Short mmCIF file of C-alpha atoms in Angstrom, two decimals:
data_model
loop_
_atom_site.label_atom_id
_atom_site.label_comp_id
_atom_site.label_asym_id
_atom_site.label_seq_id
_atom_site.Cartn_x
_atom_site.Cartn_y
_atom_site.Cartn_z
CA MET A 1 -5.38 -1.35 22.04
CA LYS A 2 -6.69 1.47 20.09
CA ILE A 3 -4.83 4.32 18.68
CA ARG A 4 -6.84 7.08 18.05
CA ASN A 5 -4.37 9.88 16.92
CA LEU A 6 -3.84 9.63 13.42
CA PHE A 7 -0.34 10.84 13.44
CA ALA A 8 0.57 7.80 15.26
CA VAL A 9 -1.10 5.69 13.06
CA THR A 10 0.96 7.24 10.17
CA MET A 11 4.18 6.46 11.53
CA LEU A 12 3.10 2.98 12.40
CA THR A 13 2.21 2.21 8.59
CA GLY A 14 5.50 3.82 7.45
CA ILE A 15 7.34 1.33 9.84
CA TYR A 16 5.06 -1.67 8.77
CA SER A 17 6.07 -0.51 5.01
CA LEU A 18 9.89 -0.56 5.89
CA LEU A 19 9.24 -3.94 7.57
CA ALA A 20 7.55 -5.20 4.47
CA ALA A 21 10.37 -4.10 2.24
CA SER A 22 12.91 -6.09 4.32
CA LEU A 23 10.83 -8.97 4.12
CA PHE A 24 10.86 -8.53 0.53
CA VAL A 25 14.68 -8.26 -0.06
CA VAL A 26 14.74 -11.72 2.23
CA LEU A 27 12.58 -12.99 -0.22
CA ASP A 28 15.15 -11.94 -3.23
CA ALA A 29 12.40 -9.77 -4.50
CA VAL A 30 14.34 -6.96 -4.42
CA ASP A 31 12.46 -4.60 -7.38
CA VAL A 32 9.14 -5.09 -4.76
CA ALA A 33 11.20 -4.33 -1.69
CA LEU A 34 12.14 -1.12 -3.63
CA THR A 35 8.84 -0.21 -4.70
CA GLU A 36 7.26 -0.73 -1.35
CA ALA A 37 10.09 1.29 0.29
CA ALA A 38 9.57 4.16 -2.01
CA VAL A 39 5.49 4.31 -2.35
CA GLY A 40 4.61 2.56 1.24
CA ALA A 41 7.23 4.31 3.23
CA GLY A 42 8.00 7.20 1.10
CA ILE A 43 5.25 8.79 -0.96
CA MET A 44 2.38 7.59 0.91
CA ILE A 45 3.69 8.91 4.37
CA ILE A 46 4.12 12.17 2.94
CA LEU A 47 0.69 12.20 1.48
CA MET A 48 -0.93 11.20 4.67
CA LEU A 49 0.91 13.89 6.81
CA GLY A 50 -0.26 16.26 3.94
CA THR A 51 -3.75 15.40 4.78
CA LEU A 52 -3.13 15.36 8.61
CA ALA A 53 -2.00 19.02 8.28
CA LEU A 54 -5.36 19.93 6.41
CA THR A 55 -7.72 18.23 8.34
CA THR A 56 -7.59 16.67 11.74
CA SER A 57 -5.15 14.38 13.67
CA LYS A 58 -7.93 12.95 16.04
CA GLU A 59 -10.32 9.64 14.69
CA LYS A 60 -13.71 10.51 14.88
CA VAL A 61 -15.51 7.98 17.09
CA HIS A 62 -18.53 6.01 15.28
CA GLY A 63 -21.05 4.25 16.99
CA LYS A 64 -20.40 0.42 17.92
CA GLY A 65 -22.58 -1.30 15.21
CA GLN A 66 -20.47 0.07 12.67
CA ASN A 67 -17.25 -1.29 14.28
CA LEU A 68 -19.08 -4.75 14.31
CA LEU A 69 -20.06 -4.44 10.41
CA ALA A 70 -15.97 -3.52 9.58
CA LEU A 71 -14.76 -6.84 12.26
CA VAL A 72 -17.22 -8.98 10.04
CA VAL A 73 -15.85 -7.49 6.73
CA VAL A 74 -12.38 -8.08 7.83
CA PHE A 75 -12.84 -11.82 9.17
CA VAL A 76 -14.62 -12.70 6.02
CA THR A 77 -11.71 -11.25 3.75
CA GLY A 78 -8.94 -12.73 5.98
CA ALA A 79 -10.51 -16.22 5.74
CA GLY A 80 -10.85 -15.61 1.95
CA LEU A 81 -7.07 -14.60 1.30
CA ILE A 82 -6.05 -17.49 3.81
CA TYR A 83 -8.25 -20.11 1.79
CA GLY A 84 -6.44 -18.46 -1.22
CA THR A 85 -3.31 -19.31 0.05
CA LEU A 86 -3.84 -23.30 1.14
CA ASP A 87 -2.92 -24.98 -2.23
CA MET A 88 0.25 -22.75 -2.85
CA PRO A 89 3.41 -24.61 -2.45
CA SER A 90 5.67 -24.02 0.62
CA PHE A 91 8.54 -21.62 0.75
CA GLY A 92 11.42 -22.57 -1.25
CA ASP A 93 10.14 -25.76 -2.55
CA PRO A 94 12.13 -26.36 -5.68
CA GLU A 95 9.41 -28.13 -7.60
CA ALA A 96 7.41 -25.17 -7.13
CA PRO A 97 5.92 -23.70 -10.86
CA ALA A 98 8.03 -20.52 -10.57
CA HIS A 99 11.09 -22.43 -10.17
CA THR A 100 10.42 -25.34 -12.83
CA HIS A 101 8.65 -23.38 -15.25
CA LEU A 102 9.26 -19.66 -15.16
CA SER A 103 12.77 -18.93 -14.01
CA PRO A 104 14.44 -21.29 -16.47
CA HIS A 105 12.11 -19.73 -19.18
CA PHE A 106 13.04 -16.02 -17.97
CA THR A 107 16.73 -16.56 -17.78
CA GLN A 108 17.06 -18.69 -20.90
CA GLU A 109 14.95 -17.00 -23.39
CA SER A 110 14.53 -13.52 -22.38
CA VAL A 111 17.26 -11.99 -24.63
CA ASP A 112 15.74 -13.84 -27.65
CA GLU A 113 12.22 -12.98 -26.94
CA ILE A 114 12.72 -9.49 -25.88
CA GLY A 115 15.99 -8.40 -27.06
CA ILE A 116 17.29 -6.40 -24.41
CA PRO A 117 20.48 -7.82 -22.70
CA ASN A 118 19.44 -6.98 -19.25
CA MET A 119 17.36 -9.39 -17.71
CA VAL A 120 15.90 -7.63 -14.96
CA THR A 121 14.46 -4.89 -17.16
CA SER A 122 13.46 -7.53 -19.91
CA VAL A 123 10.78 -8.75 -17.11
CA LEU A 124 10.09 -5.75 -15.45
CA ALA A 125 9.19 -3.64 -18.44
CA SER A 126 7.87 -6.68 -20.85
CA TYR A 127 6.91 -9.71 -18.96
CA ARG A 128 5.78 -7.95 -16.03
CA GLY A 129 4.43 -5.02 -18.07
CA ILE A 130 0.70 -5.03 -16.84
CA ASP A 131 1.86 -5.36 -13.40
CA THR A 132 4.17 -2.08 -13.71
CA LEU A 133 1.15 -0.27 -15.55
CA GLY A 134 -0.66 -1.21 -12.77
CA GLU A 135 1.42 0.48 -10.23
CA ALA A 136 1.96 3.67 -12.28
CA VAL A 137 -1.84 3.68 -12.32
CA VAL A 138 -2.45 3.15 -8.25
CA ILE A 139 -0.02 6.15 -7.64
CA TYR A 140 -1.69 8.44 -10.40
CA ALA A 141 -5.07 7.94 -8.39
CA ALA A 142 -3.38 8.44 -5.14
CA ALA A 143 -2.08 11.46 -6.40
CA VAL A 144 -5.35 12.64 -7.93
CA GLY A 145 -6.98 11.82 -4.50
CA VAL A 146 -4.63 13.97 -2.57
CA LEU A 147 -4.74 16.80 -5.01
CA LEU A 148 -8.61 16.69 -4.55
CA VAL A 149 -8.55 16.78 -1.05
CA LEU A 150 -6.25 19.80 -1.06
CA GLY A 151 -8.03 21.70 -3.38
CA SER A 152 -11.56 21.00 -2.35
CA GLY A 153 -11.32 23.95 0.01
CA ALA A 154 -13.33 22.05 2.78
CA VAL A 155 -11.05 22.70 5.44
CA ARG A 156 -10.26 26.18 4.85
CA ARG A 157 -13.99 26.94 4.82
CA ARG A 158 -14.47 25.08 7.88
CA ARG A 159 -11.70 26.79 9.70
CA LYS A 160 -13.33 30.06 8.21
CA ASP A 161 -16.47 29.06 10.10
CA GLY A 162 -14.79 28.58 13.45
CA HIS A 163 -15.56 24.57 13.36
CA VAL A 164 -11.90 23.69 13.03
CA ASP A 165 -9.03 25.50 15.27
CA ASP A 166 -5.51 26.06 13.86
CA ARG A 167 -4.31 22.77 14.94
CA GLY A 168 -6.71 21.13 12.82
CA GLU A 169 -9.11 19.74 15.84
CA GLU A 170 -12.80 19.71 15.53
CA GLN A 171 -14.74 21.89 17.42
CA SER A 172 -18.07 21.09 18.83
#
């Protein structure tokens, strides 16, 4: 099944993000679920719809050779990711390192080490501070990318030259 309508792909991406956020809630990672819902199903969809409004809603069809290279890259990446998960403990294993070392340390020592009475805030702001900074950098990079696309004026020039119609469709 191939979907060439980019609007449909955008909507499916939003649904996928909401399902992923639900999965994170089930896994007791509410902070990650909130981030996924806000960024994946919220901001990202708005940015993608804005991009579609300025460009075209149909995917450009490429030659068959390019699809084969993409398929190989996907399989190699997927195999690497699956290989990376082989030595992980099973879900809910009470002997997993996260349950035997990290959780007791965070719950018992965070107030003394960080000085913040709220344990969730101390974990997000201090123990996972680099991770939170990385998330902020990703959001900033996405915003800069969208502003570059919006400000490039390439779409307006193509419309002015008659290569794109008013619906954003490419004219041959």
